[in-house]
Coordinates of C-alpha atoms in Angstrom, one line a residue:
X1 CA -139.2 218.7 96.6
X2 CA -136.0 219.6 98.5
X3 CA -135.4 216.3 100.3
X4 CA -135.4 214.1 97.2
X5 CA -133.3 216.6 95.3
X6 CA -130.7 216.7 98.1
X7 CA -130.8 212.9 98.4
X8 CA -130.2 212.5 94.7
X9 CA -127.5 215.1 94.6
X10 CA -125.7 213.6 97.6
X11 CA -126.0 210.1 96.1
X12 CA -124.5 211.2 92.8
X13 CA -121.7 213.1 94.6
X14 CA -120.8 210.1 96.8
X15 CA -121.1 207.5 94.0
X16 CA -119.6 209.7 91.3
X17 CA -121.3 207.3 88.9
X18 CA -123.0 209.5 86.4
X19 CA -120.9 209.4 83.2
X20 CA -122.7 212.4 81.7
X21 CA -124.8 215.4 82.8
X22 CA -127.8 213.8 81.1
X23 CA -127.4 210.6 83.3
X24 CA -127.1 212.8 86.4
X25 CA -130.3 214.7 85.5
X26 CA -132.0 211.4 84.8
X27 CA -131.0 210.1 88.2
X28 CA -132.3 213.2 89.9
X29 CA -135.6 213.1 87.8
X30 CA -136.0 209.4 88.8
X31 CA -135.5 210.3 92.5
X32 CA -138.1 213.1 92.3
X33 CA -140.6 210.9 90.4
X34 CA -140.1 208.1 93.0
X35 CA -140.6 210.5 95.8
X36 CA -143.8 211.9 94.3
X37 CA -145.1 208.4 93.5
X38 CA -144.6 207.4 97.1
X39 CA -146.2 210.7 98.4
X40 CA -149.2 210.1 96.1
X41 CA -149.4 206.5 97.3
X42 CA -149.4 207.8 100.9
X43 CA -152.2 210.2 100.1
X44 CA -154.2 207.4 98.5
X45 CA -153.8 205.1 101.4
X46 CA -154.8 207.9 103.8
X47 CA -157.9 208.5 101.7
X48 CA -158.8 204.8 101.7
X49 CA -158.1 204.1 105.4
X50 CA -160.9 204.5 108.0
X51 CA -158.4 205.9 110.6
X52 CA -154.9 207.4 110.8
X53 CA -153.6 204.3 112.6
X54 CA -154.8 202.0 109.8
X55 CA -153.3 204.4 107.2
X56 CA -149.9 204.3 109.0
X57 CA -150.0 200.5 109.2
X58 CA -151.0 200.1 105.6
X59 CA -148.3 202.6 104.5
X60 CA -145.7 200.7 106.5
X61 CA -146.7 197.4 104.9
X62 CA -146.8 198.8 101.4
X63 CA -143.3 200.4 101.8
X64 CA -142.0 197.1 103.2
X65 CA -143.2 195.2 100.1
X66 CA -141.8 198.0 97.9
X67 CA -138.3 197.7 99.5
X68 CA -138.3 193.9 99.5
X69 CA -139.5 193.4 95.9
X70 CA -137.9 196.4 94.1
X71 CA -134.8 194.5 93.1
X72 CA -132.3 195.8 95.6
X73 CA -132.3 192.6 97.8
X74 CA -133.2 190.0 95.2
X75 CA -133.6 190.0 91.4
X76 CA -137.4 190.0 90.7
X77 CA -136.8 187.4 87.9
X78 CA -135.8 185.0 90.6
X79 CA -139.1 185.3 92.5
X80 CA -142.1 183.1 91.9
X81 CA -144.5 184.4 89.2
X82 CA -147.1 185.8 91.6
X83 CA -144.5 187.8 93.5
X84 CA -143.0 189.1 90.2
X85 CA -146.5 190.5 89.4
X86 CA -146.7 192.1 92.8
X87 CA -143.2 193.6 92.3
X88 CA -144.2 195.1 89.0
X89 CA -147.4 196.6 90.5
X90 CA -145.3 198.6 93.0
X91 CA -143.5 201.9 92.1
X92 CA -140.2 201.1 93.8
X93 CA -139.3 198.5 91.2
X94 CA -139.6 201.1 88.4
X95 CA -137.9 203.7 90.5
X96 CA -135.0 201.4 91.4
X97 CA -134.6 200.4 87.7
X98 CA -134.5 204.0 86.6
X99 CA -132.0 204.9 89.3
X100 CA -129.7 202.0 88.6
X101 CA -129.8 202.5 84.8
X102 CA -128.9 206.2 85.1
X103 CA -126.2 205.4 87.6
X104 CA -124.3 202.7 85.6
X105 CA -125.3 203.1 81.9
X106 CA -122.5 204.5 79.7
X107 CA -119.7 204.1 82.2
X108 CA -116.7 202.7 80.3
X109 CA -114.8 201.2 83.2
X110 CA -115.8 200.1 86.6
X111 CA -113.5 198.2 89.0
X112 CA -114.4 195.9 91.9
X113 CA -111.9 196.1 94.8
X114 CA -111.6 193.5 97.5
X115 CA -109.4 193.6 100.5
X116 CA -107.9 190.3 101.7
X117 CA -105.8 190.6 104.7
X118 CA -103.5 193.6 104.2
X119 CA -103.7 193.5 100.4
X120 CA -106.2 195.0 98.0
X121 CA -107.2 193.2 94.8
X122 CA -108.7 195.0 91.9
X123 CA -110.8 193.4 89.2
X124 CA -110.4 193.8 85.5
X125 CA -112.4 196.8 84.1
X126 CA -116.1 196.2 83.6
X127 CA -118.4 198.3 81.5
X128 CA -121.4 199.8 83.2
X129 CA -123.8 198.3 80.6
X130 CA -122.3 194.9 81.2
X131 CA -122.9 195.2 85.0
X132 CA -126.5 196.3 84.3
X133 CA -127.1 193.3 82.1
X134 CA -125.5 191.0 84.6
X135 CA -128.1 192.1 87.2
X136 CA -131.0 191.9 84.8
X137 CA -131.4 195.6 83.8
X138 CA -131.7 196.8 80.3
X139 CA -129.6 200.0 79.7
X140 CA -132.4 201.3 77.4
X141 CA -135.1 200.8 79.9
X142 CA -134.9 204.1 81.8
X143 CA -137.6 205.9 79.7
X144 CA -140.1 203.1 80.3
X145 CA -139.3 203.2 84.0
X146 CA -139.9 206.9 84.1
X147 CA -143.2 206.5 82.3
X148 CA -144.3 203.8 84.8
X149 CA -143.4 206.1 87.7
X150 CA -145.5 208.9 86.2
X151 CA -148.4 206.5 85.6
X152 CA -148.2 205.2 89.2
X153 CA -148.4 208.8 90.5
X154 CA -151.3 209.7 88.2
X155 CA -153.2 206.5 89.2
X156 CA -152.7 207.1 92.9
X157 CA -153.8 210.8 92.6
X158 CA -156.9 209.8 90.5
X159 CA -157.9 207.1 93.0
X160 CA -157.4 209.6 95.9
X161 CA -159.6 212.2 94.2
X162 CA -162.2 209.5 93.4
X163 CA -162.3 208.4 97.0
X164 CA -162.6 211.9 98.3
X165 CA -165.3 212.8 95.7
X166 CA -167.5 209.8 96.3
X167 CA -166.8 208.8 99.8
X168 CA -165.4 211.9 101.5
X169 CA -167.8 213.3 104.1
X170 CA -167.0 216.3 106.2
X171 CA -168.0 215.9 109.8
X172 CA -168.0 218.5 112.5

């Protein structure tokens, strides 16, 4: 549990984006849930794979799809319908949504600063909720994203237990 807690704490300290203590705790909770969901997914892939090398390759491929489709690089609403379904079936989309909502929701003023030549230009103030809506996130969506992360982790753990119970054979 220490690595995701440190990561979440450092991210909040650097970004200084959490407007309230509850938002900061929600951010840390989302980071912990995402970490656990990925750990459960890794155990599930390890249980399903016939060898360690296949498990590593499958985990790399699944993590690649998680990163590409979570919403960080492209808005999932801009993807074709089939890819949107794939994106929603992966835990990173829910984790990213929860992290972003906790980071920006409730912030009264955000400023964008651009440097052109030697001068800096600052935008008019933007509300955090407006930024969320601009990028397709609903400020009230964090509880649903947390629930989806929890359900992903439970499903992966149940599938792992099922595979070990029915197909796990000890060999010596």
